[in-house]
Short mmCIF file of C-alpha atoms in Angstrom, two decimals:
data_model
loop_
_atom_site.label_atom_id
_atom_site.label_comp_id
_atom_site.label_asym_id
_atom_site.label_seq_id
_atom_site.Cartn_x
_atom_site.Cartn_y
_atom_site.Cartn_z
CA MET X 141 117.28 86.48 121.48
CA MET X 142 115.72 85.58 124.84
CA PHE X 143 113.29 83.11 123.29
CA PRO X 144 115.19 79.98 124.48
CA VAL X 145 115.09 81.33 128.04
CA PHE X 146 111.39 82.24 127.95
CA GLY X 147 110.64 78.98 126.15
CA SER X 148 112.41 77.03 128.89
CA ILE X 149 110.43 78.86 131.59
CA ALA X 150 107.13 78.16 129.79
CA LEU X 151 108.04 74.51 129.19
CA LEU X 152 109.07 73.91 132.80
CA SER X 153 105.91 75.67 134.02
CA LEU X 154 103.74 73.35 131.91
CA TYR X 155 105.66 70.34 133.20
CA LEU X 156 105.07 71.32 136.82
CA ALA X 157 101.42 72.14 136.11
CA TYR X 158 100.81 68.71 134.57
CA LYS X 159 102.60 67.07 137.50
CA PHE X 160 100.71 68.83 140.29
CA VAL X 161 97.39 69.80 138.66
CA SER X 162 94.83 67.48 137.10
CA PRO X 163 95.90 66.78 133.47
CA TYR X 164 92.21 66.79 132.50
CA LEU X 165 91.76 70.31 133.86
CA MET X 166 94.98 71.54 132.23
CA ASN X 167 93.97 70.15 128.84
CA LEU X 168 90.48 71.59 129.21
CA LEU X 169 91.86 75.10 129.84
CA LEU X 170 94.58 74.95 127.19
CA THR X 171 92.33 73.37 124.57
CA GLY X 172 89.71 76.06 125.13
CA TYR X 173 92.24 78.89 124.96
CA LEU X 174 94.22 77.64 121.96
CA GLY X 175 91.02 76.46 120.29
CA MET X 176 89.64 80.02 120.28
CA LEU X 177 92.93 81.32 118.91
CA GLY X 178 92.92 78.52 116.36
CA VAL X 179 89.50 79.56 115.07
CA GLY X 180 90.84 83.03 114.29
CA ALA X 181 94.10 81.72 112.84
CA LEU X 182 92.34 79.21 110.57
CA ALA X 183 89.79 81.78 109.40
CA GLU X 184 92.46 84.36 108.51
CA THR X 185 94.53 81.68 106.76
CA VAL X 186 91.78 80.43 104.45
CA LYS X 187 90.07 83.80 103.89
CA PRO X 188 92.30 84.88 100.95
CA LEU X 189 91.52 81.55 99.23
CA VAL X 190 87.79 81.91 99.88
CA ASP X 191 87.78 85.55 98.71
CA GLY X 192 89.23 84.45 95.38
CA CYS X 193 86.20 82.21 94.81
CA LEU X 194 83.51 84.70 95.83
CA PRO X 195 82.11 87.75 93.99
CA ASP X 196 83.30 91.18 95.13
CA ASN X 197 80.02 92.10 96.81
CA LEU X 198 80.54 89.26 99.30
CA THR X 199 84.15 90.15 100.14
CA GLU X 200 83.70 93.89 100.69
CA ASN X 201 83.17 95.10 104.27
CA GLN X 202 79.43 95.77 104.52
CA PHE X 203 78.91 95.48 108.28
CA HIS X 204 80.46 97.13 111.27
CA ILE X 205 80.17 96.94 115.04
CA SER X 206 81.13 99.91 117.21
CA PHE X 207 81.68 99.84 120.96
CA THR X 208 83.75 101.47 123.68
CA MET X 209 86.32 99.30 125.39
CA PRO X 210 86.02 99.34 129.22
CA GLY X 211 88.73 101.15 131.15
CA LEU X 212 90.15 97.97 132.69
CA LEU X 213 90.58 96.31 129.29
CA MET X 214 92.16 99.48 127.92
CA LYS X 215 94.82 99.32 130.62
CA VAL X 216 95.56 95.71 129.68
CA PHE X 217 95.45 95.86 125.87
CA ALA X 218 96.16 99.50 124.96
CA GLU X 219 99.59 100.08 123.41
CA LYS X 220 99.56 103.79 124.31
CA PRO X 221 98.13 105.50 127.44
CA ASP X 222 96.04 107.94 125.36
CA GLU X 223 94.76 105.37 122.86
CA ASP X 224 91.18 105.85 121.64
CA PRO X 225 88.86 103.46 123.54
CA ASN X 226 86.31 103.46 120.70
CA VAL X 227 86.53 100.28 118.61
CA ASP X 228 85.02 99.90 115.14
CA ILE X 229 85.08 96.39 113.66
CA LYS X 230 84.26 96.05 109.96
CA PHE X 231 83.53 92.70 108.34
CA SER X 232 82.01 91.12 105.25
CA TYR X 233 79.98 88.06 104.29
CA SER X 234 83.21 86.17 103.66
CA HIS X 235 84.30 86.89 107.25
CA ILE X 236 81.03 85.42 108.50
CA LEU X 237 81.55 82.34 106.32
CA VAL X 238 85.16 81.55 107.24
CA TYR X 239 84.78 82.34 110.94
CA GLY X 240 81.54 80.36 111.10
CA VAL X 241 83.10 77.27 109.52
CA SER X 242 86.23 77.63 111.67
CA ALA X 243 84.11 77.90 114.83
CA LEU X 244 82.18 74.78 113.78
CA LEU X 245 85.46 72.89 113.30
CA GLY X 246 86.63 74.18 116.67
CA GLY X 247 83.51 72.78 118.32
CA ILE X 248 83.97 69.41 116.60
CA PHE X 249 87.60 69.29 117.73
CA ALA X 250 86.70 70.13 121.33
CA TRP X 251 84.19 67.29 121.34
CA THR X 252 86.08 64.59 119.39
CA LYS X 253 89.79 65.60 119.54
CA GLN X 254 89.96 64.56 115.86
CA PHE X 255 93.62 64.79 114.83
CA THR X 256 92.92 66.12 111.31
CA ILE X 257 91.21 69.23 112.71
CA HIS X 258 93.96 69.41 115.34
CA ASN X 259 96.52 69.58 112.52
CA MET X 260 94.49 72.17 110.59
CA PHE X 261 94.65 74.52 113.58
CA GLY X 262 98.34 73.75 114.02
CA VAL X 263 99.16 74.53 110.39
CA ALA X 264 97.14 77.76 110.61
CA PHE X 265 99.14 78.81 113.70
CA CYS X 266 102.37 78.16 111.78
CA ILE X 267 101.30 80.13 108.70
CA GLN X 268 100.19 83.15 110.72
CA ALA X 269 103.36 83.11 112.84
CA ILE X 270 105.62 82.94 109.77
CA ARG X 271 103.60 85.73 108.13
CA LEU X 272 103.78 88.07 111.12
CA VAL X 273 107.30 87.51 112.49
CA SER X 274 110.54 88.68 110.87
CA LEU X 275 114.09 88.37 112.19
CA HIS X 276 115.36 91.33 110.09
CA LYS X 277 119.02 90.16 110.05
CA PHE X 278 120.80 86.90 109.33
CA SER X 279 123.06 87.46 112.33
CA VAL X 280 120.00 87.55 114.60
CA ALA X 281 118.61 84.44 112.89
CA PHE X 282 121.85 82.50 113.36
CA ILE X 283 122.08 83.40 117.06
CA LEU X 284 118.42 82.49 117.64
CA LEU X 285 118.78 79.16 115.83
CA ALA X 286 121.94 78.35 117.79
CA GLY X 287 120.13 79.05 121.06
CA LEU X 288 117.15 76.90 120.09
CA PHE X 289 119.54 74.16 118.92
CA VAL X 290 120.92 73.90 122.48
CA TYR X 291 117.43 74.36 123.99
CA ASP X 292 115.95 71.45 122.03
CA ILE X 293 118.84 69.07 122.74
CA PHE X 294 118.85 69.82 126.47
CA TRP X 295 115.12 69.44 127.07
CA VAL X 296 114.78 66.25 124.97
CA PHE X 297 117.98 64.36 125.78
CA GLY X 298 118.82 65.91 129.15
CA THR X 299 115.44 65.64 130.86
CA GLU X 300 112.03 64.05 130.48
CA VAL X 301 110.33 67.46 130.42
CA MET X 302 109.86 67.98 126.67
CA VAL X 303 108.63 64.46 125.92
CA PHE X 304 106.32 64.41 128.96
CA VAL X 305 104.68 67.73 128.08
CA ALA X 306 104.34 66.81 124.39
CA LYS X 307 102.57 63.55 125.23
CA SER X 308 100.34 65.13 127.87
CA PHE X 309 99.39 68.21 125.83
CA ASP X 310 96.11 67.76 123.89
CA ALA X 311 95.76 71.33 122.62
CA PRO X 312 96.64 72.13 118.95
CA ALA X 313 100.27 73.09 119.55
CA LYS X 314 101.83 70.24 117.58
CA ILE X 315 101.37 68.27 114.37
CA ILE X 316 100.31 64.64 114.79
CA PHE X 317 101.04 62.13 112.03
CA PRO X 318 100.83 58.31 111.82
CA LEU X 319 104.05 56.30 111.90
CA SER X 320 102.42 53.10 110.65
CA PHE X 321 99.02 51.54 110.08
CA ASP X 322 98.70 51.19 113.84
CA PRO X 323 96.30 54.04 114.85
CA TRP X 324 97.87 54.23 118.31
CA LYS X 325 101.41 54.70 117.02
CA GLN X 326 101.75 58.38 116.14
CA GLY X 327 104.59 60.82 115.69
CA ILE X 328 104.65 64.38 117.03
CA LEU X 329 106.24 67.45 115.46
CA GLY X 330 106.21 70.60 117.57
CA LEU X 331 105.02 73.80 115.91
CA GLY X 332 108.32 75.43 116.83
CA ASP X 333 110.08 72.96 114.53
CA ILE X 334 108.00 74.42 111.68
CA VAL X 335 107.70 78.08 112.65
CA VAL X 336 111.34 78.86 113.48
CA PRO X 337 112.83 77.32 110.30
CA GLY X 338 109.88 78.78 108.37
CA ILE X 339 110.73 82.30 109.55
CA PHE X 340 114.34 81.69 108.50
CA ILE X 341 113.23 80.44 105.07
CA GLY X 342 111.07 83.56 104.72
CA LEU X 343 114.14 85.68 105.45
CA CYS X 344 116.00 83.78 102.72
CA ILE X 345 113.39 84.43 100.03
CA ARG X 346 113.32 88.14 100.88
CA PHE X 347 117.10 88.19 100.62
CA ASP X 348 116.75 86.53 97.19
CA TYR X 349 114.45 89.34 96.12
CA HIS X 350 116.78 91.98 97.58
CA GLN X 351 119.75 90.59 95.65
CA ASP X 352 117.70 90.44 92.45
CA GLN X 353 116.74 94.09 92.89
CA ILE X 354 120.38 95.08 93.39
CA ARG X 355 121.52 93.12 90.33
CA ASN X 356 118.87 94.80 88.20
CA LYS X 357 119.57 98.23 89.76
CA ARG X 358 116.03 98.65 90.96
CA ALA X 359 115.14 100.14 94.32
CA PRO X 360 114.77 97.37 96.93
CA GLU X 361 111.21 96.90 98.11
CA ARG X 362 109.96 95.40 101.37
CA ASP X 363 107.11 93.30 100.00
CA VAL X 364 108.01 90.45 97.69
CA GLU X 365 106.16 90.57 94.37
CA ILE X 366 105.00 86.98 94.06
CA GLN X 367 103.60 87.60 90.57
CA ARG X 368 106.98 88.64 89.15
CA PRO X 369 109.39 85.69 88.83
CA PHE X 370 112.89 86.17 90.20
CA PRO X 371 115.75 83.78 91.04
CA LYS X 372 115.36 82.10 94.45
CA PRO X 373 118.58 80.13 95.07
CA TYR X 374 118.59 80.66 98.85
CA TYR X 375 114.90 79.85 99.24
CA HIS X 376 115.04 76.66 97.16
CA ASN X 377 118.27 75.38 98.70
CA VAL X 378 117.23 76.03 102.31
CA LEU X 379 113.74 74.63 101.73
CA ILE X 380 115.23 71.41 100.34
CA ALA X 381 117.65 71.30 103.29
CA TYR X 382 114.71 71.65 105.69
CA ILE X 383 112.89 68.73 104.06
CA LEU X 384 116.05 66.60 104.23
CA GLY X 385 116.43 67.56 107.89
CA LEU X 386 112.88 66.38 108.62
CA ILE X 387 113.52 63.11 106.79
CA THR X 388 116.73 62.61 108.77
CA THR X 389 114.86 63.24 112.02
CA GLY X 390 112.26 60.62 111.13
CA VAL X 391 114.85 58.03 110.08
CA VAL X 392 116.90 58.46 113.27
CA MET X 393 113.73 58.28 115.37
CA GLN X 394 112.73 55.00 113.72
CA VAL X 395 116.22 53.47 113.93
CA PHE X 396 116.77 54.27 117.62
CA ASN X 397 113.07 54.08 118.57
CA ALA X 398 113.45 57.20 120.72
CA ALA X 399 112.25 60.80 120.67
CA GLN X 400 114.55 63.14 118.75
CA PRO X 401 114.97 66.92 118.99
CA ALA X 402 114.10 68.00 115.45
CA LEU X 403 116.17 71.19 115.66
CA LEU X 404 119.26 69.03 116.24
CA TYR X 405 119.03 68.20 112.53
CA LEU X 406 117.05 71.13 111.11
CA VAL X 407 119.38 73.89 112.36
CA PRO X 408 122.62 72.50 110.85
CA PHE X 409 120.88 71.56 107.61
CA THR X 410 119.32 75.00 107.06
CA VAL X 411 122.08 77.24 108.47
CA PHE X 412 124.99 75.55 106.71
CA THR X 413 123.02 75.38 103.46
CA ALA X 414 122.32 79.13 103.59
CA LEU X 415 125.97 79.92 104.41
CA GLY X 416 127.22 77.51 101.74
CA THR X 417 124.96 79.08 99.13
CA ALA X 418 126.17 82.57 100.07
CA TYR X 419 129.83 81.48 99.98
CA SER X 420 129.49 79.77 96.59
CA ARG X 421 127.85 82.88 95.12
CA GLY X 422 130.33 85.30 96.71
CA GLU X 423 127.52 86.96 98.70
CA LEU X 424 128.55 86.06 102.25
CA LYS X 425 129.29 89.70 103.12
CA ASP X 426 126.01 90.84 101.56
CA MET X 427 124.14 88.26 103.63
CA MET X 428 125.65 89.37 106.93
CA GLU X 429 125.08 93.06 106.14
CA TYR X 430 121.50 92.60 104.95
CA THR X 431 118.83 94.27 107.11
CA GLU X 432 115.16 94.01 106.21
CA GLY X 433 113.38 97.32 105.79
CA GLU X 434 116.30 99.65 106.55
CA GLU X 435 117.33 100.43 102.96
CA GLU X 436 113.73 100.50 101.81
CA ASP X 437 112.77 103.12 104.42
CA LYS X 438 115.80 105.27 103.53
CA LYS X 439 114.97 105.07 99.83
CA LYS X 440 111.34 106.05 100.36
CA GLU X 441 112.40 108.98 102.55
CA GLU X 442 114.83 110.19 99.87
CA GLN X 443 112.17 109.91 97.17
CA LYS X 444 109.73 111.88 99.32
CA LYS X 445 112.28 114.67 99.84
CA GLU X 446 113.08 114.80 96.11
CA LYS X 447 109.39 115.11 95.21
CA GLY X 448 108.89 117.83 97.80
CA ALA X 449 111.86 119.81 96.46
CA LYS X 450 110.46 119.58 92.92
CA GLY X 451 107.03 120.80 94.02
CA GLU X 452 105.32 117.53 93.17
CA ASP X 453 102.11 116.47 94.82
CA VAL X 454 103.31 115.01 98.12
CA PRO X 455 100.52 115.34 100.70
CA LEU X 456 101.41 116.26 104.26
CA VAL X 457 98.93 115.01 106.85
CA VAL X 458 98.35 117.60 109.58
CA THR X 459 95.26 115.98 111.11
CA PRO X 460 93.24 113.02 109.85
CA ASP X 461 90.99 115.47 107.95
CA VAL X 462 93.48 118.11 106.78
CA TYR X 463 96.06 117.77 104.03
CA VAL X 464 98.54 120.31 102.71
CA ARG X 465 100.62 119.90 99.59
CA PRO X 466 103.50 121.90 98.08
CA PRO X 467 102.70 124.52 95.45
CA MET X 468 102.63 123.18 91.94
CA ASP X 469 104.97 126.00 90.78
CA PRO X 470 108.41 125.29 92.31
CA GLU X 471 109.62 128.82 91.44
CA GLN X 472 107.25 130.40 93.96
CA ASP X 473 108.26 128.24 96.91
CA GLU X 474 110.91 125.54 96.62
CA CYS X 475 109.41 123.41 99.33
CA LEU X 476 106.59 123.43 101.84
CA ILE X 477 107.33 124.46 105.43
CA LEU X 478 104.56 124.15 107.98
CA ILE X 479 104.72 127.02 110.49
CA SER X 480 101.55 126.59 112.52
CA ALA X 481 97.98 125.36 112.35
CA GLY X 482 94.96 127.04 113.88
CA PRO X 483 91.16 127.15 113.61
CA GLU X 484 91.34 129.83 110.89
CA GLY X 485 93.53 127.78 108.61
CA ILE X 486 97.09 126.56 108.13
CA TRP X 487 100.00 128.97 107.86
CA VAL X 488 102.61 128.05 105.28
CA LEU X 489 105.66 130.31 104.86
CA GLY X 490 103.70 133.02 106.69
CA ASN X 491 100.73 132.88 104.27
CA PRO X 492 97.37 131.43 105.35
CA VAL X 493 95.89 128.54 103.40
CA LEU X 494 92.15 128.43 104.13
CA ILE X 495 90.56 125.04 104.72
#
C-alpha cells in the first residue's frame, strides 16, 4: 500500500544522486549491484527449463558447502534473533551450469552493455518478482494500482524526474526495444510496468482456478495445477487488455513524440476488464471477497483435525527427529494429546512412548 510513497522516495533519491554525483560512478555501482542480482535471477528462471533437458543424475543435489555466518551478518540478515548461524548450501551440476552461463553473460553485459543481455536480466527480474509476490486480495490490488496510476502520471507529466532517471540509468531495470531501424532511437519500458500488472494477472488466474474449484465442489487449493485444464476467463481477458494497453501506450508515444506513463493506460485497461468480466459473470461479490490462502489453510486444518479424531496416521512433529502419531485403534484413545516430552520418552495421555 505504501509502495507509491517508497517508490517516489527511491526515484527522487536516484534523481538527486545523478544530479550531484558522477553519472559514470552511479552507473558503475548500480550495474554491478543489479548485475549480480540479475545473474541469480536469470539462473533461477532458466533452471527449470534446463533441468527438463538433463538426466536426473545432473539435476540432483550432489554437492554442499557448509559454513558459519559471522555475527555481524547474522544481525543484518537473520529474520529471528535466535536463528541458527550455520548455513548449508546444496547444489547440483545443473546449478553450476546455469549460474556459470549467467555469470558469463553478466560479465559480457558489464563490458559491452549489450541491450539483448540487458533485456534478458530485466525479464528474469520480472518473472521472479511475479513468482514471489502476491497481493492476496483484489481490493488490495485495486488500491495499489490506483496509487501507482497517480504515481506514474505525476512523475512523468509533472516533473522531469522519471524521464531523466530512465535515460541516465544503465543498469538492467528496464526493457529496451527499437522504435525504428535507427539504432539510436530506442523505447524504454520500466520493469514496474511489467511486474505490477503481471502480479495482478497472476491474481486473476488463481481466482479463475478458485472459481473452478467451487463450481466443481472440490476443495480450493493454493497452487494452480497447470497440467489440469480449467476455464481462465479472467486471465485471458486481462492479459489481452494488458497487451492492448501496451499497444495504446506505444501509439500515443509515437503520435505525440513524448514519453508516456505506461500505467496511465495499463491500469484502466486491466482493472476495468477484470471488473467487467466479474460483473458479466455475476461474480463481482466473489471477486471482492476472495482472499488467497485463507480458505485453503482453514480447509487443511479441518482435514487434519478430522484425521486425528479418526485415529489416522497424522504425524505430530515434536522435534526435528521425533514424531508421534495417534493410535491406530480409535477406540483406545480418540485423539492424541501431548502432555510432556523428556529425555526418557514422550508422555501421551499419561503413558510413556519410548523413542
